[in-house]
């Protein structure tokens, strides 16, 4: 019982104190989020400081705490924003792949995911933190389950006769291998990236084809 109360308390402390009701408040929060992301990209997640974010946005510390109870809540907001963006990217790739063969569909998923990470460099920096912090890890796991369901739908569309459990396992394989490969490829020269993605594509296509 005590543990459950503590878990609820921690979860509550990771959420925003209140959502903005006016455009001015939303603009202030947007500036805070942008500054926080820039700081993470520049110096890493460990160096994210509420005081520095407030300084860069010319925001009073008290005003910051009106919305975010602590630094962890700010990080969670950033994580949730980009999780939503990745989910939208996956859904877009799946929609675009309708009627395509297996290789084309997975290649589309790869390329769209790569474009997402390149457009959002903070995701690569913040990803290790979602696994190091148990509360953020829980948020990430819940999001992963939703993405597995999305990708499983793609697998079933590519292989209509596949059993649901096999499709789910294939989706899990695609998710847990594609994201790390893509994150590394973001930092590699284009010619190396192309070769690595091609090898990964071969692996995924072979796995799905053999089911």
mmCIF file with all atom_site columns, C-alpha atoms in Angstrom:
data_model
loop_
_atom_site.group_PDB
_atom_site.id
_atom_site.type_symbol
_atom_site.label_atom_id
_atom_site.label_alt_id
_atom_site.label_comp_id
_atom_site.label_asym_id
_atom_site.label_entity_id
_atom_site.label_seq_id
_atom_site.pdbx_PDB_ins_code
_atom_site.Cartn_x
_atom_site.Cartn_y
_atom_site.Cartn_z
_atom_site.occupancy
_atom_site.B_iso_or_equiv
_atom_site.pdbx_formal_charge
_atom_site.auth_seq_id
_atom_site.auth_comp_id
_atom_site.auth_asym_id
_atom_site.auth_atom_id
_atom_site.pdbx_PDB_model_num
ATOM 1   C CA . UNK A 1 1   ? 0.000  0.000   0.000   1.00 0.00 ? 1   UNK A CA 1
ATOM 2   C CA . UNK A 1 2   ? 2.803  2.414   0.919   1.00 0.00 ? 2   UNK A CA 1
ATOM 3   C CA . UNK A 1 3   ? 4.634  1.582   -2.299  1.00 0.00 ? 3   UNK A CA 1
ATOM 4   C CA . UNK A 1 4   ? 1.531  2.272   -4.397  1.00 0.00 ? 4   UNK A CA 1
ATOM 5   C CA . UNK A 1 5   ? 1.077  5.647   -2.697  1.00 0.00 ? 5   UNK A CA 1
ATOM 6   C CA . UNK A 1 6   ? 4.707  6.516   -3.399  1.00 0.00 ? 6   UNK A CA 1
ATOM 7   C CA . UNK A 1 7   ? 4.357  5.481   -7.058  1.00 0.00 ? 7   UNK A CA 1
ATOM 8   C CA . UNK A 1 8   ? 1.251  7.636   -7.432  1.00 0.00 ? 8   UNK A CA 1
ATOM 9   C CA . UNK A 1 9   ? 3.073  10.556  -5.812  1.00 0.00 ? 9   UNK A CA 1
ATOM 10  C CA . UNK A 1 10  ? 6.057  10.199  -8.163  1.00 0.00 ? 10  UNK A CA 1
ATOM 11  C CA . UNK A 1 11  ? 3.789  9.952   -11.206 1.00 0.00 ? 11  UNK A CA 1
ATOM 12  C CA . UNK A 1 12  ? 1.865  13.041  -10.120 1.00 0.00 ? 12  UNK A CA 1
ATOM 13  C CA . UNK A 1 13  ? 5.109  14.982  -9.660  1.00 0.00 ? 13  UNK A CA 1
ATOM 14  C CA . UNK A 1 14  ? 6.088  14.181  -13.244 1.00 0.00 ? 14  UNK A CA 1
ATOM 15  C CA . UNK A 1 15  ? 3.006  15.851  -14.668 1.00 0.00 ? 15  UNK A CA 1
ATOM 16  C CA . UNK A 1 16  ? 2.428  19.519  -15.360 1.00 0.00 ? 16  UNK A CA 1
ATOM 17  C CA . UNK A 1 17  ? 0.708  21.357  -12.524 1.00 0.00 ? 17  UNK A CA 1
ATOM 18  C CA . UNK A 1 18  ? -1.767 22.877  -14.930 1.00 0.00 ? 18  UNK A CA 1
ATOM 19  C CA . UNK A 1 19  ? -2.328 23.142  -18.652 1.00 0.00 ? 19  UNK A CA 1
ATOM 20  C CA . UNK A 1 20  ? -2.217 26.622  -20.199 1.00 0.00 ? 20  UNK A CA 1
ATOM 21  C CA . UNK A 1 21  ? -5.630 28.199  -20.693 1.00 0.00 ? 21  UNK A CA 1
ATOM 22  C CA . UNK A 1 22  ? -4.541 31.277  -22.630 1.00 0.00 ? 22  UNK A CA 1
ATOM 23  C CA . UNK A 1 23  ? -2.453 31.794  -25.761 1.00 0.00 ? 23  UNK A CA 1
ATOM 24  C CA . UNK A 1 24  ? 0.061  33.834  -23.779 1.00 0.00 ? 24  UNK A CA 1
ATOM 25  C CA . UNK A 1 25  ? 0.625  30.991  -21.321 1.00 0.00 ? 25  UNK A CA 1
ATOM 26  C CA . UNK A 1 26  ? 0.977  28.486  -24.161 1.00 0.00 ? 26  UNK A CA 1
ATOM 27  C CA . UNK A 1 27  ? 3.555  30.693  -25.843 1.00 0.00 ? 27  UNK A CA 1
ATOM 28  C CA . UNK A 1 28  ? 5.513  30.867  -22.588 1.00 0.00 ? 28  UNK A CA 1
ATOM 29  C CA . UNK A 1 29  ? 5.478  27.080  -22.246 1.00 0.00 ? 29  UNK A CA 1
ATOM 30  C CA . UNK A 1 30  ? 6.516  26.672  -25.888 1.00 0.00 ? 30  UNK A CA 1
ATOM 31  C CA . UNK A 1 31  ? 9.505  28.935  -25.272 1.00 0.00 ? 31  UNK A CA 1
ATOM 32  C CA . UNK A 1 32  ? 10.447 26.925  -22.196 1.00 0.00 ? 32  UNK A CA 1
ATOM 33  C CA . UNK A 1 33  ? 10.246 23.642  -24.105 1.00 0.00 ? 33  UNK A CA 1
ATOM 34  C CA . UNK A 1 34  ? 12.288 24.986  -27.025 1.00 0.00 ? 34  UNK A CA 1
ATOM 35  C CA . UNK A 1 35  ? 14.962 26.353  -24.709 1.00 0.00 ? 35  UNK A CA 1
ATOM 36  C CA . UNK A 1 36  ? 15.088 23.088  -22.760 1.00 0.00 ? 36  UNK A CA 1
ATOM 37  C CA . UNK A 1 37  ? 15.517 21.075  -25.958 1.00 0.00 ? 37  UNK A CA 1
ATOM 38  C CA . UNK A 1 38  ? 18.277 23.385  -27.180 1.00 0.00 ? 38  UNK A CA 1
ATOM 39  C CA . UNK A 1 39  ? 20.075 23.055  -23.865 1.00 0.00 ? 39  UNK A CA 1
ATOM 40  C CA . UNK A 1 40  ? 19.816 19.251  -23.947 1.00 0.00 ? 40  UNK A CA 1
ATOM 41  C CA . UNK A 1 41  ? 21.201 19.123  -27.503 1.00 0.00 ? 41  UNK A CA 1
ATOM 42  C CA . UNK A 1 42  ? 24.039 21.491  -26.592 1.00 0.00 ? 42  UNK A CA 1
ATOM 43  C CA . UNK A 1 43  ? 25.094 20.001  -23.249 1.00 0.00 ? 43  UNK A CA 1
ATOM 44  C CA . UNK A 1 44  ? 23.243 16.729  -22.717 1.00 0.00 ? 44  UNK A CA 1
ATOM 45  C CA . UNK A 1 45  ? 20.297 15.781  -20.517 1.00 0.00 ? 45  UNK A CA 1
ATOM 46  C CA . UNK A 1 46  ? 22.387 15.718  -17.340 1.00 0.00 ? 46  UNK A CA 1
ATOM 47  C CA . UNK A 1 47  ? 23.135 19.429  -17.746 1.00 0.00 ? 47  UNK A CA 1
ATOM 48  C CA . UNK A 1 48  ? 19.513 20.475  -18.127 1.00 0.00 ? 48  UNK A CA 1
ATOM 49  C CA . UNK A 1 49  ? 18.924 23.168  -15.525 1.00 0.00 ? 49  UNK A CA 1
ATOM 50  C CA . UNK A 1 50  ? 15.637 24.848  -14.656 1.00 0.00 ? 50  UNK A CA 1
ATOM 51  C CA . UNK A 1 51  ? 17.542 28.005  -13.752 1.00 0.00 ? 51  UNK A CA 1
ATOM 52  C CA . UNK A 1 52  ? 19.299 28.085  -17.141 1.00 0.00 ? 52  UNK A CA 1
ATOM 53  C CA . UNK A 1 53  ? 16.043 27.461  -19.021 1.00 0.00 ? 53  UNK A CA 1
ATOM 54  C CA . UNK A 1 54  ? 14.430 30.306  -17.088 1.00 0.00 ? 54  UNK A CA 1
ATOM 55  C CA . UNK A 1 55  ? 17.375 32.583  -17.878 1.00 0.00 ? 55  UNK A CA 1
ATOM 56  C CA . UNK A 1 56  ? 17.279 31.817  -21.594 1.00 0.00 ? 56  UNK A CA 1
ATOM 57  C CA . UNK A 1 57  ? 13.553 32.422  -21.820 1.00 0.00 ? 57  UNK A CA 1
ATOM 58  C CA . UNK A 1 58  ? 13.578 35.402  -19.452 1.00 0.00 ? 58  UNK A CA 1
ATOM 59  C CA . UNK A 1 59  ? 11.057 33.560  -17.318 1.00 0.00 ? 59  UNK A CA 1
ATOM 60  C CA . UNK A 1 60  ? 10.726 34.051  -13.595 1.00 0.00 ? 60  UNK A CA 1
ATOM 61  C CA . UNK A 1 61  ? 11.512 30.845  -11.694 1.00 0.00 ? 61  UNK A CA 1
ATOM 62  C CA . UNK A 1 62  ? 8.194  31.161  -9.869  1.00 0.00 ? 62  UNK A CA 1
ATOM 63  C CA . UNK A 1 63  ? 6.398  31.320  -13.215 1.00 0.00 ? 63  UNK A CA 1
ATOM 64  C CA . UNK A 1 64  ? 8.170  28.143  -14.354 1.00 0.00 ? 64  UNK A CA 1
ATOM 65  C CA . UNK A 1 65  ? 6.987  26.301  -11.249 1.00 0.00 ? 65  UNK A CA 1
ATOM 66  C CA . UNK A 1 66  ? 3.436  27.418  -11.854 1.00 0.00 ? 66  UNK A CA 1
ATOM 67  C CA . UNK A 1 67  ? 3.380  24.944  -14.741 1.00 0.00 ? 67  UNK A CA 1
ATOM 68  C CA . UNK A 1 68  ? 6.121  22.411  -13.990 1.00 0.00 ? 68  UNK A CA 1
ATOM 69  C CA . UNK A 1 69  ? 6.589  21.086  -10.445 1.00 0.00 ? 69  UNK A CA 1
ATOM 70  C CA . UNK A 1 70  ? 10.208 20.141  -11.157 1.00 0.00 ? 70  UNK A CA 1
ATOM 71  C CA . UNK A 1 71  ? 12.829 19.402  -13.807 1.00 0.00 ? 71  UNK A CA 1
ATOM 72  C CA . UNK A 1 72  ? 11.566 15.838  -14.244 1.00 0.00 ? 72  UNK A CA 1
ATOM 73  C CA . UNK A 1 73  ? 8.115  17.086  -15.256 1.00 0.00 ? 73  UNK A CA 1
ATOM 74  C CA . UNK A 1 74  ? 9.729  19.249  -17.931 1.00 0.00 ? 74  UNK A CA 1
ATOM 75  C CA . UNK A 1 75  ? 11.651 16.254  -19.268 1.00 0.00 ? 75  UNK A CA 1
ATOM 76  C CA . UNK A 1 76  ? 8.514  14.144  -19.293 1.00 0.00 ? 76  UNK A CA 1
ATOM 77  C CA . UNK A 1 77  ? 6.656  16.781  -21.306 1.00 0.00 ? 77  UNK A CA 1
ATOM 78  C CA . UNK A 1 78  ? 9.436  16.760  -23.902 1.00 0.00 ? 78  UNK A CA 1
ATOM 79  C CA . UNK A 1 79  ? 9.455  12.960  -24.023 1.00 0.00 ? 79  UNK A CA 1
ATOM 80  C CA . UNK A 1 80  ? 5.682  12.765  -24.459 1.00 0.00 ? 80  UNK A CA 1
ATOM 81  C CA . UNK A 1 81  ? 5.721  15.397  -27.229 1.00 0.00 ? 81  UNK A CA 1
ATOM 82  C CA . UNK A 1 82  ? 8.265  13.462  -29.261 1.00 0.00 ? 82  UNK A CA 1
ATOM 83  C CA . UNK A 1 83  ? 6.659  10.122  -28.560 1.00 0.00 ? 83  UNK A CA 1
ATOM 84  C CA . UNK A 1 84  ? 3.526  11.547  -30.130 1.00 0.00 ? 84  UNK A CA 1
ATOM 85  C CA . UNK A 1 85  ? 5.591  12.759  -33.074 1.00 0.00 ? 85  UNK A CA 1
ATOM 86  C CA . UNK A 1 86  ? 7.177  9.334   -33.576 1.00 0.00 ? 86  UNK A CA 1
ATOM 87  C CA . UNK A 1 87  ? 3.780  7.645   -33.379 1.00 0.00 ? 87  UNK A CA 1
ATOM 88  C CA . UNK A 1 88  ? 2.501  10.020  -36.064 1.00 0.00 ? 88  UNK A CA 1
ATOM 89  C CA . UNK A 1 89  ? 5.571  9.231   -38.176 1.00 0.00 ? 89  UNK A CA 1
ATOM 90  C CA . UNK A 1 90  ? 4.962  5.485   -37.894 1.00 0.00 ? 90  UNK A CA 1
ATOM 91  C CA . UNK A 1 91  ? 1.291  5.866   -38.743 1.00 0.00 ? 91  UNK A CA 1
ATOM 92  C CA . UNK A 1 92  ? 2.181  7.999   -41.758 1.00 0.00 ? 92  UNK A CA 1
ATOM 93  C CA . UNK A 1 93  ? 4.695  5.438   -43.003 1.00 0.00 ? 93  UNK A CA 1
ATOM 94  C CA . UNK A 1 94  ? 2.139  2.650   -42.605 1.00 0.00 ? 94  UNK A CA 1
ATOM 95  C CA . UNK A 1 95  ? -0.501 4.634   -44.483 1.00 0.00 ? 95  UNK A CA 1
ATOM 96  C CA . UNK A 1 96  ? 1.971  5.440   -47.245 1.00 0.00 ? 96  UNK A CA 1
ATOM 97  C CA . UNK A 1 97  ? 2.911  1.748   -47.529 1.00 0.00 ? 97  UNK A CA 1
ATOM 98  C CA . UNK A 1 98  ? -0.606 0.522   -48.209 1.00 0.00 ? 98  UNK A CA 1
ATOM 99  C CA . UNK A 1 99  ? -0.484 -1.987  -51.060 1.00 0.00 ? 99  UNK A CA 1
ATOM 100 C CA . UNK A 1 100 ? 3.332  -2.039  -51.154 1.00 0.00 ? 100 UNK A CA 1
ATOM 101 C CA . UNK A 1 101 ? 5.528  -5.145  -50.966 1.00 0.00 ? 101 UNK A CA 1
ATOM 102 C CA . UNK A 1 102 ? 7.381  -6.044  -47.771 1.00 0.00 ? 102 UNK A CA 1
ATOM 103 C CA . UNK A 1 103 ? 10.712 -4.476  -48.711 1.00 0.00 ? 103 UNK A CA 1
ATOM 104 C CA . UNK A 1 104 ? 9.177  -1.200  -49.856 1.00 0.00 ? 104 UNK A CA 1
ATOM 105 C CA . UNK A 1 105 ? 6.996  -0.946  -46.748 1.00 0.00 ? 105 UNK A CA 1
ATOM 106 C CA . UNK A 1 106 ? 9.867  -1.526  -44.311 1.00 0.00 ? 106 UNK A CA 1
ATOM 107 C CA . UNK A 1 107 ? 12.159 0.798   -46.276 1.00 0.00 ? 107 UNK A CA 1
ATOM 108 C CA . UNK A 1 108 ? 9.503  3.511   -46.024 1.00 0.00 ? 108 UNK A CA 1
ATOM 109 C CA . UNK A 1 109 ? 9.258  2.968   -42.278 1.00 0.00 ? 109 UNK A CA 1
ATOM 110 C CA . UNK A 1 110 ? 13.053 3.208   -42.028 1.00 0.00 ? 110 UNK A CA 1
ATOM 111 C CA . UNK A 1 111 ? 13.364 6.390   -44.059 1.00 0.00 ? 111 UNK A CA 1
ATOM 112 C CA . UNK A 1 112 ? 10.512 8.177   -42.301 1.00 0.00 ? 112 UNK A CA 1
ATOM 113 C CA . UNK A 1 113 ? 11.935 7.241   -38.891 1.00 0.00 ? 113 UNK A CA 1
ATOM 114 C CA . UNK A 1 114 ? 15.389 8.447   -39.920 1.00 0.00 ? 114 UNK A CA 1
ATOM 115 C CA . UNK A 1 115 ? 13.920 11.765  -41.078 1.00 0.00 ? 115 UNK A CA 1
ATOM 116 C CA . UNK A 1 116 ? 12.111 12.106  -37.731 1.00 0.00 ? 116 UNK A CA 1
ATOM 117 C CA . UNK A 1 117 ? 15.321 11.643  -35.722 1.00 0.00 ? 117 UNK A CA 1
ATOM 118 C CA . UNK A 1 118 ? 17.260 14.025  -37.945 1.00 0.00 ? 118 UNK A CA 1
ATOM 119 C CA . UNK A 1 119 ? 14.567 16.671  -37.527 1.00 0.00 ? 119 UNK A CA 1
ATOM 120 C CA . UNK A 1 120 ? 14.460 16.186  -33.759 1.00 0.00 ? 120 UNK A CA 1
ATOM 121 C CA . UNK A 1 121 ? 18.050 15.791  -32.478 1.00 0.00 ? 121 UNK A CA 1
ATOM 122 C CA . UNK A 1 122 ? 16.897 16.118  -28.863 1.00 0.00 ? 122 UNK A CA 1
ATOM 123 C CA . UNK A 1 123 ? 15.323 12.654  -29.130 1.00 0.00 ? 123 UNK A CA 1
ATOM 124 C CA . UNK A 1 124 ? 18.724 10.995  -29.538 1.00 0.00 ? 124 UNK A CA 1
ATOM 125 C CA . UNK A 1 125 ? 20.072 12.913  -26.537 1.00 0.00 ? 125 UNK A CA 1
ATOM 126 C CA . UNK A 1 126 ? 17.111 12.256  -24.285 1.00 0.00 ? 126 UNK A CA 1
ATOM 127 C CA . UNK A 1 127 ? 16.567 8.587   -25.149 1.00 0.00 ? 127 UNK A CA 1
ATOM 128 C CA . UNK A 1 128 ? 19.095 7.155   -22.626 1.00 0.00 ? 128 UNK A CA 1
ATOM 129 C CA . UNK A 1 129 ? 17.368 9.136   -19.882 1.00 0.00 ? 129 UNK A CA 1
ATOM 130 C CA . UNK A 1 130 ? 14.032 7.446   -20.586 1.00 0.00 ? 130 UNK A CA 1
ATOM 131 C CA . UNK A 1 131 ? 15.672 4.126   -19.739 1.00 0.00 ? 131 UNK A CA 1
ATOM 132 C CA . UNK A 1 132 ? 17.687 5.306   -16.756 1.00 0.00 ? 132 UNK A CA 1
ATOM 133 C CA . UNK A 1 133 ? 14.692 6.838   -14.964 1.00 0.00 ? 133 UNK A CA 1
ATOM 134 C CA . UNK A 1 134 ? 12.100 4.260   -13.880 1.00 0.00 ? 134 UNK A CA 1
ATOM 135 C CA . UNK A 1 135 ? 9.128  6.613   -14.237 1.00 0.00 ? 135 UNK A CA 1
ATOM 136 C CA . UNK A 1 136 ? 10.124 7.745   -17.716 1.00 0.00 ? 136 UNK A CA 1
ATOM 137 C CA . UNK A 1 137 ? 10.873 4.136   -18.587 1.00 0.00 ? 137 UNK A CA 1
ATOM 138 C CA . UNK A 1 138 ? 7.277  3.249   -17.747 1.00 0.00 ? 138 UNK A CA 1
ATOM 139 C CA . UNK A 1 139 ? 6.017  6.055   -20.002 1.00 0.00 ? 139 UNK A CA 1
ATOM 140 C CA . UNK A 1 140 ? 8.310  4.835   -22.789 1.00 0.00 ? 140 UNK A CA 1
ATOM 141 C CA . UNK A 1 141 ? 7.193  1.228   -22.410 1.00 0.00 ? 141 UNK A CA 1
ATOM 142 C CA . UNK A 1 142 ? 3.541  2.183   -22.669 1.00 0.00 ? 142 UNK A CA 1
ATOM 143 C CA . UNK A 1 143 ? 4.308  4.123   -25.839 1.00 0.00 ? 143 UNK A CA 1
ATOM 144 C CA . UNK A 1 144 ? 6.283  1.168   -27.227 1.00 0.00 ? 144 UNK A CA 1
ATOM 145 C CA . UNK A 1 145 ? 3.285  -1.110  -26.763 1.00 0.00 ? 145 UNK A CA 1
ATOM 146 C CA . UNK A 1 146 ? 1.134  1.255   -28.803 1.00 0.00 ? 146 UNK A CA 1
ATOM 147 C CA . UNK A 1 147 ? 3.765  1.386   -31.564 1.00 0.00 ? 147 UNK A CA 1
ATOM 148 C CA . UNK A 1 148 ? 4.044  -2.409  -31.557 1.00 0.00 ? 148 UNK A CA 1
ATOM 149 C CA . UNK A 1 149 ? 0.320  -2.595  -32.224 1.00 0.00 ? 149 UNK A CA 1
ATOM 150 C CA . UNK A 1 150 ? 0.673  -0.143  -35.106 1.00 0.00 ? 150 UNK A CA 1
ATOM 151 C CA . UNK A 1 151 ? 3.549  -2.055  -36.683 1.00 0.00 ? 151 UNK A CA 1
ATOM 152 C CA . UNK A 1 152 ? 1.789  -5.383  -36.133 1.00 0.00 ? 152 UNK A CA 1
ATOM 153 C CA . UNK A 1 153 ? -1.067 -4.043  -38.254 1.00 0.00 ? 153 UNK A CA 1
ATOM 154 C CA . UNK A 1 154 ? 1.461  -3.300  -40.990 1.00 0.00 ? 154 UNK A CA 1
ATOM 155 C CA . UNK A 1 155 ? 2.898  -6.824  -40.744 1.00 0.00 ? 155 UNK A CA 1
ATOM 156 C CA . UNK A 1 156 ? -0.583 -8.332  -41.006 1.00 0.00 ? 156 UNK A CA 1
ATOM 157 C CA . UNK A 1 157 ? -1.315 -6.238  -44.083 1.00 0.00 ? 157 UNK A CA 1
ATOM 158 C CA . UNK A 1 158 ? 1.914  -7.483  -45.666 1.00 0.00 ? 158 UNK A CA 1
ATOM 159 C CA . UNK A 1 159 ? 1.241  -11.107 -44.675 1.00 0.00 ? 159 UNK A CA 1
ATOM 160 C CA . UNK A 1 160 ? -2.528 -11.567 -44.390 1.00 0.00 ? 160 UNK A CA 1
ATOM 161 C CA . UNK A 1 161 ? -2.247 -15.227 -43.318 1.00 0.00 ? 161 UNK A CA 1
ATOM 162 C CA . UNK A 1 162 ? 0.089  -14.543 -40.401 1.00 0.00 ? 162 UNK A CA 1
ATOM 163 C CA . UNK A 1 163 ? -1.120 -15.326 -36.878 1.00 0.00 ? 163 UNK A CA 1
ATOM 164 C CA . UNK A 1 164 ? -1.680 -12.365 -34.569 1.00 0.00 ? 164 UNK A CA 1
ATOM 165 C CA . UNK A 1 165 ? 0.993  -13.438 -32.067 1.00 0.00 ? 165 UNK A CA 1
ATOM 166 C CA . UNK A 1 166 ? 3.591  -13.912 -34.805 1.00 0.00 ? 166 UNK A CA 1
ATOM 167 C CA . UNK A 1 167 ? 2.737  -10.466 -36.183 1.00 0.00 ? 167 UNK A CA 1
ATOM 168 C CA . UNK A 1 168 ? 3.175  -8.963  -32.712 1.00 0.00 ? 168 UNK A CA 1
ATOM 169 C CA . UNK A 1 169 ? 6.575  -10.619 -32.267 1.00 0.00 ? 169 UNK A CA 1
ATOM 170 C CA . UNK A 1 170 ? 7.685  -9.415  -35.686 1.00 0.00 ? 170 UNK A CA 1
ATOM 171 C CA . UNK A 1 171 ? 6.522  -5.903  -34.799 1.00 0.00 ? 171 UNK A CA 1
ATOM 172 C CA . UNK A 1 172 ? 8.491  -6.049  -31.555 1.00 0.00 ? 172 UNK A CA 1
ATOM 173 C CA . UNK A 1 173 ? 11.602 -7.108  -33.466 1.00 0.00 ? 173 UNK A CA 1
ATOM 174 C CA . UNK A 1 174 ? 11.154 -4.261  -35.938 1.00 0.00 ? 174 UNK A CA 1
ATOM 175 C CA . UNK A 1 175 ? 10.681 -1.696  -33.158 1.00 0.00 ? 175 UNK A CA 1
ATOM 176 C CA . UNK A 1 176 ? 13.552 -2.739  -30.899 1.00 0.00 ? 176 UNK A CA 1
ATOM 177 C CA . UNK A 1 177 ? 16.027 -3.024  -33.771 1.00 0.00 ? 177 UNK A CA 1
ATOM 178 C CA . UNK A 1 178 ? 14.986 -0.114  -35.988 1.00 0.00 ? 178 UNK A CA 1
ATOM 179 C CA . UNK A 1 179 ? 15.080 2.645   -33.359 1.00 0.00 ? 179 UNK A CA 1
ATOM 180 C CA . UNK A 1 180 ? 18.663 1.945   -32.103 1.00 0.00 ? 180 UNK A CA 1
ATOM 181 C CA . UNK A 1 181 ? 19.969 1.514   -35.646 1.00 0.00 ? 181 UNK A CA 1
ATOM 182 C CA . UNK A 1 182 ? 18.370 4.780   -36.727 1.00 0.00 ? 182 UNK A CA 1
ATOM 183 C CA . UNK A 1 183 ? 19.723 6.656   -33.702 1.00 0.00 ? 183 UNK A CA 1
ATOM 184 C CA . UNK A 1 184 ? 23.260 5.546   -34.546 1.00 0.00 ? 184 UNK A CA 1
ATOM 185 C CA . UNK A 1 185 ? 22.810 6.293   -38.246 1.00 0.00 ? 185 UNK A CA 1
ATOM 186 C CA . UNK A 1 186 ? 21.937 9.907   -37.468 1.00 0.00 ? 186 UNK A CA 1
ATOM 187 C CA . UNK A 1 187 ? 25.561 10.449  -36.387 1.00 0.00 ? 187 UNK A CA 1
ATOM 188 C CA . UNK A 1 188 ? 27.181 8.471   -39.231 1.00 0.00 ? 188 UNK A CA 1
ATOM 189 C CA . UNK A 1 189 ? 28.329 9.688   -42.681 1.00 0.00 ? 189 UNK A CA 1
ATOM 190 C CA . UNK A 1 190 ? 25.617 9.231   -45.367 1.00 0.00 ? 190 UNK A CA 1
ATOM 191 C CA . UNK A 1 191 ? 27.543 6.531   -47.243 1.00 0.00 ? 191 UNK A CA 1
ATOM 192 C CA . UNK A 1 192 ? 27.874 4.417   -44.082 1.00 0.00 ? 192 UNK A CA 1
ATOM 193 C CA . UNK A 1 193 ? 24.283 5.076   -43.084 1.00 0.00 ? 193 UNK A CA 1
ATOM 194 C CA . UNK A 1 194 ? 23.059 3.751   -46.427 1.00 0.00 ? 194 UNK A CA 1
ATOM 195 C CA . UNK A 1 195 ? 24.950 0.499   -46.010 1.00 0.00 ? 195 UNK A CA 1
ATOM 196 C CA . UNK A 1 196 ? 23.854 -0.054  -42.414 1.00 0.00 ? 196 UNK A CA 1
ATOM 197 C CA . UNK A 1 197 ? 20.201 0.609   -43.229 1.00 0.00 ? 197 UNK A CA 1
ATOM 198 C CA . UNK A 1 198 ? 20.381 -1.767  -46.190 1.00 0.00 ? 198 UNK A CA 1
ATOM 199 C CA . UNK A 1 199 ? 21.726 -4.559  -43.970 1.00 0.00 ? 199 UNK A CA 1
ATOM 200 C CA . UNK A 1 200 ? 19.043 -3.908  -41.368 1.00 0.00 ? 200 UNK A CA 1
ATOM 201 C CA . UNK A 1 201 ? 16.392 -3.869  -44.077 1.00 0.00 ? 201 UNK A CA 1
ATOM 202 C CA . UNK A 1 202 ? 17.611 -7.260  -45.332 1.00 0.00 ? 202 UNK A CA 1
ATOM 203 C CA . UNK A 1 203 ? 17.335 -8.663  -41.804 1.00 0.00 ? 203 UNK A CA 1
ATOM 204 C CA . UNK A 1 204 ? 13.801 -7.425  -41.192 1.00 0.00 ? 204 UNK A CA 1
ATOM 205 C CA . UNK A 1 205 ? 12.511 -8.439  -44.624 1.00 0.00 ? 205 UNK A CA 1
ATOM 206 C CA . UNK A 1 206 ? 13.978 -11.941 -44.229 1.00 0.00 ? 206 UNK A CA 1
ATOM 207 C CA . UNK A 1 207 ? 12.359 -12.299 -40.805 1.00 0.00 ? 207 UNK A CA 1
ATOM 208 C CA . UNK A 1 208 ? 8.915  -11.237 -41.992 1.00 0.00 ? 208 UNK A CA 1
ATOM 209 C CA . UNK A 1 209 ? 9.140  -13.287 -45.186 1.00 0.00 ? 209 UNK A CA 1
ATOM 210 C CA . UNK A 1 210 ? 10.036 -16.427 -43.253 1.00 0.00 ? 210 UNK A CA 1
ATOM 211 C CA . UNK A 1 211 ? 7.047  -16.217 -40.901 1.00 0.00 ? 211 UNK A CA 1
#
